[in-house]
mmCIF file of C-alpha atoms in Angstrom:
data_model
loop_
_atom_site.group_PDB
_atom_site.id
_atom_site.type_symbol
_atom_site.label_atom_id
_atom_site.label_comp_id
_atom_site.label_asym_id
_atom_site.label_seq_id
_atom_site.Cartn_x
_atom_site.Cartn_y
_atom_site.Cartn_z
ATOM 1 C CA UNK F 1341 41.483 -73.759 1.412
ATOM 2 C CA UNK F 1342 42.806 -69.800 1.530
ATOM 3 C CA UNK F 1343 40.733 -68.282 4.474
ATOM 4 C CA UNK F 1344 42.387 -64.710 3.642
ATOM 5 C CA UNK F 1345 45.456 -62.741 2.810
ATOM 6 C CA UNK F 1346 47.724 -62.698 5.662
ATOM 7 C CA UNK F 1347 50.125 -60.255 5.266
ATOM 8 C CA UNK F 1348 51.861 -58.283 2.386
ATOM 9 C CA UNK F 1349 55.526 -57.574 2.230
ATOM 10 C CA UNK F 1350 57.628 -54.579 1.769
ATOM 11 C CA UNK F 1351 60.887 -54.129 1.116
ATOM 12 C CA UNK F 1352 62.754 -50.805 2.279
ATOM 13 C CA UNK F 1353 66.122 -49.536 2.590
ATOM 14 C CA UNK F 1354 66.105 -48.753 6.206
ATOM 15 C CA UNK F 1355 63.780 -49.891 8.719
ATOM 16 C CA UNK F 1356 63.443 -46.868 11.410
ATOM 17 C CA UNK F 1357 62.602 -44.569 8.535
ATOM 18 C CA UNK F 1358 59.844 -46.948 7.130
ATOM 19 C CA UNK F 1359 58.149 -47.428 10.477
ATOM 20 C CA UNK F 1360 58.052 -43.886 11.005
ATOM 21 C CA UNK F 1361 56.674 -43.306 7.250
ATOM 22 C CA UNK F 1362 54.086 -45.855 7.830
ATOM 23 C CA UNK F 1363 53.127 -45.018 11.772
ATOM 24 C CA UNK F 1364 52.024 -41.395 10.139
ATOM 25 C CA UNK F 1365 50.273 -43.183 7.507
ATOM 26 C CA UNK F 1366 48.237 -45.893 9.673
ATOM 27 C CA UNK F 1367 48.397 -43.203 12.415
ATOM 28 C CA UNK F 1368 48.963 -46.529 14.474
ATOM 29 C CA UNK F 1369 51.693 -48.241 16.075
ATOM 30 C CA UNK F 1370 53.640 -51.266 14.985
ATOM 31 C CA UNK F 1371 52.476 -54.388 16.790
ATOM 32 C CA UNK F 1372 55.377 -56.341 16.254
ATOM 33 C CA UNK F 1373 59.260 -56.069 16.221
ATOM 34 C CA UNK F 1374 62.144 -58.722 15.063
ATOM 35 C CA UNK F 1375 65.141 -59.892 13.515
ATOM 36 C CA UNK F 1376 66.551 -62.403 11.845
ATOM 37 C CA UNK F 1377 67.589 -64.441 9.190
ATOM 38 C CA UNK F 1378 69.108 -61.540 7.282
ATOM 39 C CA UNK F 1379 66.374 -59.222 7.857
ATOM 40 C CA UNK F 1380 64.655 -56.515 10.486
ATOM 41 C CA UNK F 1381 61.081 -56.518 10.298
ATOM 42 C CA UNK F 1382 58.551 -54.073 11.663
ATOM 43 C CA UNK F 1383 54.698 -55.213 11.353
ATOM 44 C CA UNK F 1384 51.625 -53.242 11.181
ATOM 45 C CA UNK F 1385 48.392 -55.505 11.994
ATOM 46 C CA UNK F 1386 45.156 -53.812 10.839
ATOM 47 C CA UNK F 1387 41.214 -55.207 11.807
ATOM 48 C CA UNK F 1388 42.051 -57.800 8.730
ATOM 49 C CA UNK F 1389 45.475 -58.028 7.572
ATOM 50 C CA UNK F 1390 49.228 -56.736 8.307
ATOM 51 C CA UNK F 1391 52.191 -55.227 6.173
ATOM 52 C CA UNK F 1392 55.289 -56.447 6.379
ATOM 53 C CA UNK F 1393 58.470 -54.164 5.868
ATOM 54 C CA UNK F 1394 61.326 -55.715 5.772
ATOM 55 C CA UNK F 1395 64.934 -54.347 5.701
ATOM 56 C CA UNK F 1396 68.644 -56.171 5.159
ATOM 57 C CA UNK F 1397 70.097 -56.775 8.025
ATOM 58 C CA UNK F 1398 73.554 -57.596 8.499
ATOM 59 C CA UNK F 1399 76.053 -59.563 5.902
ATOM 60 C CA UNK F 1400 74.454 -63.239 5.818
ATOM 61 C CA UNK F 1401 73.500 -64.259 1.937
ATOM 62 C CA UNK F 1402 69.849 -63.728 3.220
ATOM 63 C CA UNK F 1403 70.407 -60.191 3.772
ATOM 64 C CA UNK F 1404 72.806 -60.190 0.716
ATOM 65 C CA UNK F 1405 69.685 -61.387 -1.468
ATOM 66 C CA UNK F 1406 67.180 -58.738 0.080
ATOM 67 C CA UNK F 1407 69.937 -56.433 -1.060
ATOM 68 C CA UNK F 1408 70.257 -57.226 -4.468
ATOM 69 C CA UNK F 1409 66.175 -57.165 -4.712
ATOM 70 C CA UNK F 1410 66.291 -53.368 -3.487
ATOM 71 C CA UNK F 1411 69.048 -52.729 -5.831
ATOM 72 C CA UNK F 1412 66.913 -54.286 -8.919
ATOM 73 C CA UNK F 1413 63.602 -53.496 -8.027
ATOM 74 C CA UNK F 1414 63.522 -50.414 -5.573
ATOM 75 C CA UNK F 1415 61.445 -50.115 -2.518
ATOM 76 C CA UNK F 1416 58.410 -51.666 -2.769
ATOM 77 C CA UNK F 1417 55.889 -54.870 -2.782
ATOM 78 C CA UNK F 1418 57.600 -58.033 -2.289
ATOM 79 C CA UNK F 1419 55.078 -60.853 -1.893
ATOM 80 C CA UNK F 1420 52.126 -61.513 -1.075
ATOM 81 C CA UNK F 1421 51.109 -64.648 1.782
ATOM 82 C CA UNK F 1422 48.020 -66.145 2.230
ATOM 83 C CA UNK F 1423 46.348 -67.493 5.505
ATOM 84 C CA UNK F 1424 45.099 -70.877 5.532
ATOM 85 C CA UNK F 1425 43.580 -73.086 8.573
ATOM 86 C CA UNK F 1426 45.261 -76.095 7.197
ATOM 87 C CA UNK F 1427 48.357 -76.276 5.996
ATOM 88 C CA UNK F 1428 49.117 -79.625 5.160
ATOM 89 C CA UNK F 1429 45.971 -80.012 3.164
ATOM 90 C CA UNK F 1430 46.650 -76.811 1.212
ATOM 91 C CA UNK F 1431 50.132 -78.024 0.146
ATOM 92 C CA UNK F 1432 48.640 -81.133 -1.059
ATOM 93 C CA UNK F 1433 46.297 -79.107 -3.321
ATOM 94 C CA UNK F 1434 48.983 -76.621 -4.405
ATOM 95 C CA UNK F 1435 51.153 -79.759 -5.388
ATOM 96 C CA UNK F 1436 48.427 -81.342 -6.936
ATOM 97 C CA UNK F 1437 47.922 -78.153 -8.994
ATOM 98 C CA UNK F 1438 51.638 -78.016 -10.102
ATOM 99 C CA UNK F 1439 52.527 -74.819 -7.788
ATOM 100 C CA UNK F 1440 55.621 -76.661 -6.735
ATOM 101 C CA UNK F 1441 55.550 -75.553 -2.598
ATOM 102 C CA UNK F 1442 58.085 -76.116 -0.852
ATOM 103 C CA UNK F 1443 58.335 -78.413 2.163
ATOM 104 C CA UNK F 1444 56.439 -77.071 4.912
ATOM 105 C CA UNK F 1445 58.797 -75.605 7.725
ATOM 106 C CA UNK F 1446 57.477 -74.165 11.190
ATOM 107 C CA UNK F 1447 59.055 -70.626 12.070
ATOM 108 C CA UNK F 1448 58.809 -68.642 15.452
ATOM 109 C CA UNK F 1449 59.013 -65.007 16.262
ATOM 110 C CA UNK F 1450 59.802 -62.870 18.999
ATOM 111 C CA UNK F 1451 58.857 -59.545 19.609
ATOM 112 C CA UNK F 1452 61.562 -57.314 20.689
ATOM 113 C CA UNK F 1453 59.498 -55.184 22.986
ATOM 114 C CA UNK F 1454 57.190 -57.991 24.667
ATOM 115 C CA UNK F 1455 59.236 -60.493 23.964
ATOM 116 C CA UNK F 1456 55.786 -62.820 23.049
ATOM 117 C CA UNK F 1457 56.344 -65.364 20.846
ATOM 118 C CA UNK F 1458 54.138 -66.202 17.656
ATOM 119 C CA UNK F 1459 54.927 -69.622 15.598
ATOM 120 C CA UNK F 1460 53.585 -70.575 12.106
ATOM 121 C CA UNK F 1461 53.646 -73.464 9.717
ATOM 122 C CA UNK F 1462 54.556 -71.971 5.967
ATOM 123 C CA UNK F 1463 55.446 -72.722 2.743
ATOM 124 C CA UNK F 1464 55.583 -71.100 -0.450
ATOM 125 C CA UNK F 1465 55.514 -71.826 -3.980
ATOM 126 C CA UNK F 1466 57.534 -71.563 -7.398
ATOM 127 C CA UNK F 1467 57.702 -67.746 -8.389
ATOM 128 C CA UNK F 1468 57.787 -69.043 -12.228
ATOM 129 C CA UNK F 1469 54.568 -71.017 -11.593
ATOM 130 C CA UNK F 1470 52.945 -67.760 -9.670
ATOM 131 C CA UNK F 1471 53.549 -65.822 -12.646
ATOM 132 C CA UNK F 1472 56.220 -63.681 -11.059
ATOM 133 C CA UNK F 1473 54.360 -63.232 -8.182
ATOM 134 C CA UNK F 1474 56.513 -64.114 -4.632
ATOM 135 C CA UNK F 1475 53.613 -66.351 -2.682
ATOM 136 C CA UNK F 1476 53.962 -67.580 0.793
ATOM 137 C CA UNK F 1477 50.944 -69.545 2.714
ATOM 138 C CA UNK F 1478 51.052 -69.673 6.402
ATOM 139 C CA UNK F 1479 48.812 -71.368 9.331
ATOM 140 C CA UNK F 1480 49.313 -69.051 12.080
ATOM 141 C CA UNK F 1481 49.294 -70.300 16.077
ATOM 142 C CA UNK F 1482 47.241 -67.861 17.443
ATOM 143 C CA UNK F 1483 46.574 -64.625 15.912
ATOM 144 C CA UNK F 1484 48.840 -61.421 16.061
ATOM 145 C CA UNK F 1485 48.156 -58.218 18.046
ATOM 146 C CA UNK F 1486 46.587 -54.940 16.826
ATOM 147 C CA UNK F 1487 48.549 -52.140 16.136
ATOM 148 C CA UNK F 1488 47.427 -49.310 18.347
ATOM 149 C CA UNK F 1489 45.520 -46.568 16.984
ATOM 150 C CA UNK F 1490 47.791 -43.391 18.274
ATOM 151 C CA UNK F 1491 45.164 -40.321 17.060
ATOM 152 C CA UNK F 1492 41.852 -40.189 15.438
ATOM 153 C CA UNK F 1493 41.448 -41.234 11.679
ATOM 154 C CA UNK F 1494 43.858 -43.913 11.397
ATOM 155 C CA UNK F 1495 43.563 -46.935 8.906
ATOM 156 C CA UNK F 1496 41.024 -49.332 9.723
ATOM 157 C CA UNK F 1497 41.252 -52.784 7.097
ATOM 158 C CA UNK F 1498 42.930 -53.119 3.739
ATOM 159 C CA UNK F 1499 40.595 -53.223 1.296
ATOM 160 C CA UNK F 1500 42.422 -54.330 -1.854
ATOM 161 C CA UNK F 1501 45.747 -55.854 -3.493
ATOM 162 C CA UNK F 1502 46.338 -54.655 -6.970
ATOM 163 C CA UNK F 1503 48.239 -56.916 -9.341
ATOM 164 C CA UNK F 1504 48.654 -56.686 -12.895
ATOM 165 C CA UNK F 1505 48.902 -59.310 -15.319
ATOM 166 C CA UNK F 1506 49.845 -59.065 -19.808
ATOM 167 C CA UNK F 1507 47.855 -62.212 -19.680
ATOM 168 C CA UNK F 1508 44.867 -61.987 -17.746
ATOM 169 C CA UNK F 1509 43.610 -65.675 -19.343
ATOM 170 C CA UNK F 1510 46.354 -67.268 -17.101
ATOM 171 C CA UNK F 1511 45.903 -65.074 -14.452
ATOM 172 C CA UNK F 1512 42.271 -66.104 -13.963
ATOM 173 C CA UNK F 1513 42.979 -69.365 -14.022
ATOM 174 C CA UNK F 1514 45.832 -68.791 -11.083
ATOM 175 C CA UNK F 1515 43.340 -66.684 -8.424
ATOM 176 C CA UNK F 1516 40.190 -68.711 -9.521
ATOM 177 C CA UNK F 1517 40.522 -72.268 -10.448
ATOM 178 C CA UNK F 1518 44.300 -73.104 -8.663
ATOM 179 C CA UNK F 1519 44.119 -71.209 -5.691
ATOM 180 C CA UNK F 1520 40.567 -71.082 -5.379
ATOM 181 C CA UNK F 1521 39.602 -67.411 -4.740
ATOM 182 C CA UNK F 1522 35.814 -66.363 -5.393
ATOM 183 C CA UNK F 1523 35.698 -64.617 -8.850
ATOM 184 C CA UNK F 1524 33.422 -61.496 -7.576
ATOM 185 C CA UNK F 1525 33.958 -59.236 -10.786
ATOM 186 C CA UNK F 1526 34.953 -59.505 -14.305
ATOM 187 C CA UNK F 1527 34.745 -56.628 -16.195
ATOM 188 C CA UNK F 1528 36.175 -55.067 -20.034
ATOM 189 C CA UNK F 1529 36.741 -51.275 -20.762
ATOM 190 C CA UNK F 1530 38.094 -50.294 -23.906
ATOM 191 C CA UNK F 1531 39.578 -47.325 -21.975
ATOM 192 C CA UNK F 1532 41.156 -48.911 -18.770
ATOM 193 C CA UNK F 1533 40.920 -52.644 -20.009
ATOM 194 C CA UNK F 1534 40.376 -55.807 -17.919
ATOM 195 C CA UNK F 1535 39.168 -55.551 -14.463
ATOM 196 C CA UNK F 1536 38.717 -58.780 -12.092
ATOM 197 C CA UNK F 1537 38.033 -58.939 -8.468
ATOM 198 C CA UNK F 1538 38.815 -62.338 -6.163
ATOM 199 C CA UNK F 1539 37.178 -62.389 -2.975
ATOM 200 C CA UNK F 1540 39.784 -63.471 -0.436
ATOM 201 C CA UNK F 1541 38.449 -63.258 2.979
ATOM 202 C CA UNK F 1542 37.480 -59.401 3.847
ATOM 203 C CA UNK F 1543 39.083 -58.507 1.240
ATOM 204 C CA UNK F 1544 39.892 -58.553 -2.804
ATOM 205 C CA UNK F 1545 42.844 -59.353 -4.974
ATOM 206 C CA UNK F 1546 42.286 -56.660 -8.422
ATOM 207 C CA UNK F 1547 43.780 -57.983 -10.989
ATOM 208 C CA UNK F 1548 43.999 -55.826 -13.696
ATOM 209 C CA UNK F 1549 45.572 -55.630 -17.701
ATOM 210 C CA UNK F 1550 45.791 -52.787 -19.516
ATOM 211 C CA UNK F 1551 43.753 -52.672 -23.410
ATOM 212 C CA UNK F 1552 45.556 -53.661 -26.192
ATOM 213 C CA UNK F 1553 47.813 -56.314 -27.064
ATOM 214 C CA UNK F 1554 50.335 -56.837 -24.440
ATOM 215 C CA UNK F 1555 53.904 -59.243 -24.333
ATOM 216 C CA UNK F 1556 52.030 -62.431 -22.308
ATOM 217 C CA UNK F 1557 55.559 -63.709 -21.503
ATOM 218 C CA UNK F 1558 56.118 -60.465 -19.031
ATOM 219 C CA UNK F 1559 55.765 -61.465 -15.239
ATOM 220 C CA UNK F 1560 52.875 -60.638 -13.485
ATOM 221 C CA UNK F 1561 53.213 -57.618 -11.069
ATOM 222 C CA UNK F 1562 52.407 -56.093 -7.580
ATOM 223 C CA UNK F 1563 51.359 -52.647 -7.934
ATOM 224 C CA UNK F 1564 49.905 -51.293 -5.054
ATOM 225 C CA UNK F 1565 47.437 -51.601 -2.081
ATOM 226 C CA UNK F 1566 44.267 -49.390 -1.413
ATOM 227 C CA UNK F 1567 43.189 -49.472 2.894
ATOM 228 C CA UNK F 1568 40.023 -48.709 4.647
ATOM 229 C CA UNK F 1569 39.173 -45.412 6.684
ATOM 230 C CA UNK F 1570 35.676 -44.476 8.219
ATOM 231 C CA UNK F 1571 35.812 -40.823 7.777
ATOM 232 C CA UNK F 1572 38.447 -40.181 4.676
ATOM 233 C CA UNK F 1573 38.040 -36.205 5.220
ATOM 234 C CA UNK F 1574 39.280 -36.435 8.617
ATOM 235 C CA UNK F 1575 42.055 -38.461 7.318
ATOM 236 C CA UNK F 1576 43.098 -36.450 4.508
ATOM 237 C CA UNK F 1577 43.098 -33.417 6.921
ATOM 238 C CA UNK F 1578 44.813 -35.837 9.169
ATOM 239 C CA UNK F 1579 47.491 -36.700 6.665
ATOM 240 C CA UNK F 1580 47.945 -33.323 5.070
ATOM 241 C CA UNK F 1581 48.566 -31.543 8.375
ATOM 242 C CA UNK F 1582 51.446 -34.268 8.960
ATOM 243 C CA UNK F 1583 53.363 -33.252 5.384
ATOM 244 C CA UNK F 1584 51.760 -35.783 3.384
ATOM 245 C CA UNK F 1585 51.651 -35.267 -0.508
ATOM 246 C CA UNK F 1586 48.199 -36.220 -1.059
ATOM 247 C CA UNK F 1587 45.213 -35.928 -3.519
ATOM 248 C CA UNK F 1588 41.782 -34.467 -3.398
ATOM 249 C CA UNK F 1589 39.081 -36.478 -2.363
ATOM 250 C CA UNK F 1590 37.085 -37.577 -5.112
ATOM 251 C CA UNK F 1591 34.484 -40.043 -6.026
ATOM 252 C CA UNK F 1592 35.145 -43.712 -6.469
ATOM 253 C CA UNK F 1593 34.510 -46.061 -9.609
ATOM 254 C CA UNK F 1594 32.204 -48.144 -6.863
ATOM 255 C CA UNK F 1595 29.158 -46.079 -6.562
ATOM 256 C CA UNK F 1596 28.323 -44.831 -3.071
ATOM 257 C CA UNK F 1597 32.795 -44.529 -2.123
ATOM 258 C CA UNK F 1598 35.212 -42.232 -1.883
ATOM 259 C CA UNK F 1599 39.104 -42.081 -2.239
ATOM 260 C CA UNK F 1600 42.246 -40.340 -2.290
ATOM 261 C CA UNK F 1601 45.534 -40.890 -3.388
ATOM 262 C CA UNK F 1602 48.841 -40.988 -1.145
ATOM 263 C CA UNK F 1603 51.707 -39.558 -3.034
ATOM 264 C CA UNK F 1604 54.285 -40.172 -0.729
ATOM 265 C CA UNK F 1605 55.615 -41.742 2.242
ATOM 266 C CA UNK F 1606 54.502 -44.877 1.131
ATOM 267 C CA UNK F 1607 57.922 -46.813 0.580
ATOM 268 C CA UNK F 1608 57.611 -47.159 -3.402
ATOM 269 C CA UNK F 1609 53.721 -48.696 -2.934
ATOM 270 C CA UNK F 1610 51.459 -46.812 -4.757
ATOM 271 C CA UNK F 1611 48.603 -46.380 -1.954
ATOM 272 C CA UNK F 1612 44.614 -45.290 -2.121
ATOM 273 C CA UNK F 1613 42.541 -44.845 0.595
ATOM 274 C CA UNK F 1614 38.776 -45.268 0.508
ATOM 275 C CA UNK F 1615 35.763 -44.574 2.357
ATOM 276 C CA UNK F 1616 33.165 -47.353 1.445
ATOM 277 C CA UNK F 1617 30.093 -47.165 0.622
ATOM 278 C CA UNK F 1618 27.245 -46.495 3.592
ATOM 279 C CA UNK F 1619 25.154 -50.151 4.140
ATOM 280 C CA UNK F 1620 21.888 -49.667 3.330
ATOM 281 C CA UNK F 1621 19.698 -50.354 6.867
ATOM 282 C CA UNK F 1622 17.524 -53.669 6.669
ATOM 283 C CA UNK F 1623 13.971 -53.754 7.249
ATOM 284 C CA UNK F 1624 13.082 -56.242 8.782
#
């Protein structure tokens, strides 16, 4: 019923200082511009998903709200919104499963450069039934344009979501059995805790819980996003050459990768990068 993650969304003070934050970053252009209904947006669209920021825009109660969120929370992760190829059948499903969606409404965009238009049929569900995670489903019209690549070593995919969970019972029963993601990893340290990976198109929702007894009544969380490069020397040269606080490369938990941390310029997300692992070549 989910065929991927869409898009995530970020919420940021100002818009023109998250593009630029995040054009360094991807070292790619955005691929789509708009406003409206309380809010500018800016879109990056990578080879499998697209971020989202999102500022206020303007004195309507939608803008108000977005607002009051920034004030709370700070910059940062704001939902998360999954792709599906039928909409009407998934909101069945999610109603059947108690997820309380909303009605499904269509919404169009226009770019403010091209001015192309995309349209979508959405919905989301209760936040109190998503464990205090914001959840929007979509069935796009056509897909959206690539960001352009502007120099060498920019972001290819995303490769992960991170959310963590006090309760990671409930949450397995949320990503696997309700909303149907493939359960590719579950897995118990006594130093880091619980680890599980859903397979959600090309890439994975981590869910994660720290060890040790936890409050299970305290929402669920989005904590940060690790994306895809080919060659993560280039980009950390890349990267620290531009004024980017970042880490050393070092090895990954996955045998055979590589990642680094971005410290900043990130918009409150905490970010990773990672090379993957070579494929092995096939004999055939």
């Amino acid at each position: 019923m989910i065929a991927g993650l869409d898009h995530v969304v970020v919420l940021v003070n100002e818009i023109e200082a998250a593009v630029a934050a995040y054009q360094t970053l991807f070292a790619r252009t955005p691929s789509w511009r708009n406003a409206g209904d309380g809010a500018v947006r800016a879109l990056f669209t990578l080879d499998n998903a697209t971020l989202e920021l999102m500022a206020p825009d303007g004195d309507s109660d939608a803008a108000k709200r977005i607002r009051t969120l920034l004030a709370e929370q700070g910059e940062g992760m704001a939902s998360l919104c999954f792709r599906t190829d039928d909409i009407a059948k998934l909101h069945r499903r999610l109603d059947r499963l108690a997820l309380k969606p909303e009605p499904v409404t269509e919404v169009e965009s226009r770019d403010e450069a091209s001015g192309a238009v995309l349209s979508w049929k959405r919905t989301r569900t209760s936040t109190d039934a998503t464990r205090g995670v914001r959840m929007f489903f979509l069935e796009l019209g056509k897909p959206r344009p690539l960001s352009v690549r502007t120099v060498p070593a920019s972001i290819t995919a995303m490769d992960h979501v991170v959310v963590s969970t006090a309760d990671p019972e409930r949450a397995a029963a949320l990503y696997g059995a309700r909303l149907g993601l493939d359960m590719a990893l579950d897995r118990s340290h006594p130093e880091w805790g619980r680890l599980m990976f859903f397979r959600c198109g090309d890439l994975i929702v981590e869910v994660t819980s720290k060890p040790g007894k936890a409050d299970e009544t305290k929402p669920d969380r989005l904590r940060g996003i690790c994306w895809r490069v080919t060659d993560l020397d280039a980009t950390h040269a890349r990267l620290a050459a531009a004024g980017v606080d970042v880490s050393e490369v070092r090895t990954g938990r996955k045998p055979g990768t590589r990642v680094m941390t971005v410290k900043s310029g990130t918009c409150g997300v905490p970010t990773l990068l990672v090379q993957p692992a070579p494929k092995l070549a096939t004999v055939e």
